[in-house]
Amino acid sequence: MRIVCPFCGERELGEFTYLGDTKPVRPEAGASEDEVFDYVYLRDNVAGDTSEYWYHGGGCRAWLKVTRNTLTHEISSIEPAAGAGAAKVDA
Amino acid sequence: MAGAQTHRLGNGGLVDRSAPLNFRFDGKAFSGFQGDTLASALIANGVKLVGRSFKYHRPRGILTSGSEEPNALVELRTGARREPNTKATTAELYDGLEAASQNRWPSLRHDVMSVNQLFAPIFVAGFYYKTFMWPAKFWEAIYEPAIRRAAGLGRAAGVADPDHYDKAWAHCDVLIAGSGPTGLAAALAAGRSGARVILCEEDFTLGGRLLSDGGTIDGVPAAEWLSRTLAELADMPDVRIMTRTTLFGVYDGGTYGAIERVNDHLPSPPQHQVRQRLWRIVAKRCVVAAGAIERPIVFAGNDTPGVMMASAIRTYVARYAATPAKRLALFTNNEDGWRTVETALGAGLQIAAVIDARPEISPAHRSLASKGGFPVLHGSVSGVDGGKDGVRKIAVSLTGGARAEVEADGLAVSGGWNPAVGLTSFHRGRPAWRDDISAFVPDGAPPGMVAAGAANGDFGLGACLSQGFAAGAAAARDTGHSGIVGTAPAADDEAFSLTPLWHVAGKGKAFVDYQHDVTASDIELAQREGFESVEHLKRYTTLGMATDQGKTSNVAGLAIMAAVSGRSIPETGTTIYRPPYVPVAIGAFAGHHRDETFHATRLTPSHHWAVEQGAVFVDTGLWKRAQWYPRAGEKDWLESVTREVKAVRSGVGFCDVSTLGKIDVHGPDAGAFLDRVYINTFSSLAVGKARYGLMLREDGIVYDDGTTSRLAEDHYFLTTTTAKAGLVMQHLEFCRQVLFPELDVQLTSVSDQWAQFSIAGPKTRDLLREIVDPSEDLSNEGFPFMGVREVALRGGLRARLFRISFSGEMAFEISVPARFGDAMARNLMLAGAPFGVTPYGTEALGVMRVEKGHIAGPELSGTTTAADLGLGKMMSTKKDYIGRVMAGREALVAPDRQVVVGIRPTDRTRRLRSGAHIIPKGQTPGPGNDQGYVTSVCFSPTLDQWIGLALVERGRERIGEIVHAHDPLRGEDYDVELCNPVFYDPDGGRQRG
């Protein structure tokens, strides 16, 4: 598998580490135990496109948000994951 | 000199008669020529019997001339290089080659296990499941070893492989599999377009079927076109042609696996060269020009030596000038088989008869028969009379019911051709059935891949050339190359006509899968017993599961299953195709990653100095760390370690601790960032101070620990454990980038930049004063416990000094740029000599940390909470941090959790061992009363007895209680007392002094 790092270009899978689903967002400081429990443990098991975190540890050390099809391994988008998991604080 | 090559033609072929090669097969001397395979050389010497079959030990000969060969498997080479299950049909002959037949005893001609044929009724499909069911204990002791001895292939060398294997990457625009007419035409078009091309050919000679079948291309003989084309390709700088290289796998994103047999054609690799090289090729486009495999017809006795594929006979005669038979019969159901007659007649062989299963044959063939003086029999071969010496007579069932007999010493069989659909189907692709050729063809392919020519079901030479050329041009265009490609090479297509015929009913064993001895009746039995699905059929009968993966057998097996289950072949379907397409040695996948180069090795800055000191090293992750420094006269490690601990506790010692992970945390929000990743607070840490920190995982379990120092308002220096150095960096980057993007902070890994030494013991200051510039104040007031400061060393070098202690002694850690690490170790030795300075290793470090009750890896086990470790009070209640909420879950704060406590044996002389279970005194050990286990132990020189740390239920409430330690692994039972885990200097006066 090849991943096109937005900073380093196309690189081989071995340079990257997989973490998992980008959907869960870290709850705010005052969140309940249930909310945090869901954030830590609840994941969908998707057959199809998923958005997931990959770490370019063998390169620029950027965390990336990768949209990958779990059936075909086809990657349709890759972007920096900056702020993707941050609690949404009302302005 | 070995015997004459009795079955070699006087001229012709692609062998070099001026380069004779001697070889041995089963100890007997033979000779062949440069350009032979082992199989062609054996044929040239009249050898027909080359092996015994898997289950029945039936005599077997050579069936094919390529990598699809199921029968002619040999042990190649001897000693450590002996390689079992090597196909004689692809093994290149070299001078001095030694090969042995397999699966026979005492000899190939007299194999006692051939009595298995008499017991054939028990070796039917599923015989493992049916026959060896009981008594159960017989399986491991008797049945399995007996079966393994009797049924099997070659023997592994049994000793380490002396050769080296390499792994390499290659990149190209267009990858082409196969160098037959299709592949070469594709390479021409892609190369002329200006694309970067890699062409892989598993043979050692380029040309594919052109080498055997010839033909006319662009008005000239195929051989002439071939040399002209290869010359043109050789002149293209961006076309790389790799012979002896098989493309075996297709992976995601246009990555392909190929195995290059770099030196398999030599007795052993030349010095400093590898045996094989595993390629990972990244290609934007791939043209599969892998051709097709001729398929056998299943009839009784079809495994008799001398029965061969018709195309293989053409190859042996035309390419190798070797004659498998003197009087040959042909059994065909299609037009292509007749080409073997033409080749055989051209080489002066006799044709005994052609048995053609089709209702009609062409007038041209009819006239060929009358000219050649041989009969054409309409019907099928129903039996073969012969044995280990080959074919004698062939029984024919004529259309209409009459019978005939043909005397011949060889039988060519052609049941049609199966496109090589492996590569195109590796992404779970299912090939589609094409009625006109009665074969499966690729139905789509992995992204970027296309099949052309015979691999796509178009067998004619003209079609192969034009399809290959078009596919090569299109692939080049797709990758942005638009050079002028010229016109495609042209040739006529051969006539095609085929009447499907899979199985001829008859008396006697009719083999479908030669290598696993699967017969037509096994498939019928599997169907009767309900194993009708192809995947069940495969596993129940082992059809297609051998080292050849059913290249010659799968389609015939499916066709027979289709017939007996009353379904069509496409309804019956194919099994899933999986790489590798050919067997690949595990050594090639490992490459250089074996033995001491299995993984990278990291050396501490003082490594070479420690080697000079005679240190014993221990692997910790990738690191080599000095474990202890033995001295002359010390009888074991314990004596050395005890000496090192006593020296530190009474004088001064030092230890290289550079393996700890080190991360620079910079930025105005550095403190706020650390507050969120540690359970305790760092924003309040004063500049010039260090603090011990603990990190949790988001699920509330302890992740890592270490000291972090504040070097400046916006600069912290964080340390991690050795084991977690990389992971903590990754975790912190996740926190920084993904979770807390609003914080202005940067992380830099500086683990390799700093050499760090722990200097410990009451004489630490005495030693340091010899190292550090005299102007630096090292007094307790000038440099208090947990203080951190940059200092000048004598000579001007700047160093960082941390007053932290893992040993519990008065201690500093000194840190200098890594390139000065070696010099620092030497200077510490030199400057410390008057104080008896003693280098100590990781064992003494560990002893002192247990004496001091510090937690380490065994306690940071991924199951413990901060409170379990006695560090619950560090958990801030004034801020949010990673893991805070989940750490508060009911079970993680339950009062009966197992927590860290000290233990010491009630018998002071007893040795403790990690892993023993803690059971309440007086109870019989069992899962119901297991209250924890011993995590760390050491012999404490300070207390002169063994001590340890344990995780024990409510342990801290039970100090003083005597419990039972139960160690079923080592058969030990003894009592221990639960105690304060801080065995040494519990009030910490020494480290603050």
XYZ file of C-alpha atoms in Angstrom, chain A residues 1-2 10 12 17 19 26 29 31-33 36-37 39-41 53 55 61-63 72-73 81-87, chain B residues 169 171 252-253 255 280 282 698-699 729-730 733-734 737-741 747-749 880-886 888-889:
60
model
C 0.000 0.000 0.000
C 1.154 3.524 -0.752
C 4.011 9.161 -1.981
C 5.390 3.138 1.393
C 1.419 3.710 11.803
C -4.363 4.435 14.838
C -12.429 14.198 22.510
C -13.132 18.765 30.258
C -17.826 15.657 30.026
C -19.533 12.769 31.766
C -18.037 9.344 32.146
C -15.773 9.771 27.516
C -16.470 6.042 27.493
C -15.096 8.433 22.871
C -12.600 5.851 24.069
C -14.370 2.653 23.093
C -5.663 8.414 11.636
C 1.041 8.689 11.685
C 5.812 12.851 12.068
C 2.553 14.355 10.888
C -0.728 12.786 11.930
C -10.609 -2.315 -1.459
C -7.932 -0.434 0.537
C -5.254 15.723 10.922
C -4.585 19.009 12.725
C -7.335 19.574 15.242
C -9.431 16.662 13.942
C -9.959 15.183 17.394
C -10.208 18.386 19.387
C -13.176 19.101 21.614
C 12.598 -1.788 -4.317
C 9.763 1.801 -9.471
C -2.358 -2.622 -2.765
C -1.544 0.591 -4.539
C 2.927 -2.716 -5.453
C 8.916 -4.950 -4.375
C 5.900 -0.072 -7.556
C -7.060 7.737 27.632
C -8.625 4.628 29.237
C 6.704 10.705 21.006
C 3.925 9.443 18.752
C 2.423 14.337 18.627
C -1.144 13.026 18.480
C -1.565 17.932 16.447
C -4.953 16.300 16.732
C -6.358 16.996 20.197
C -4.872 20.331 21.284
C -4.129 22.305 18.118
C 8.083 18.684 20.104
C 11.533 17.555 19.090
C 12.944 14.109 19.683
C -8.230 17.935 32.768
C -5.666 15.487 31.461
C -5.507 12.418 29.247
C -7.140 9.487 31.036
C -8.649 11.500 33.885
C -12.297 10.561 33.434
C -11.758 6.900 32.606
C -12.353 7.274 37.779
C -14.338 4.269 36.613
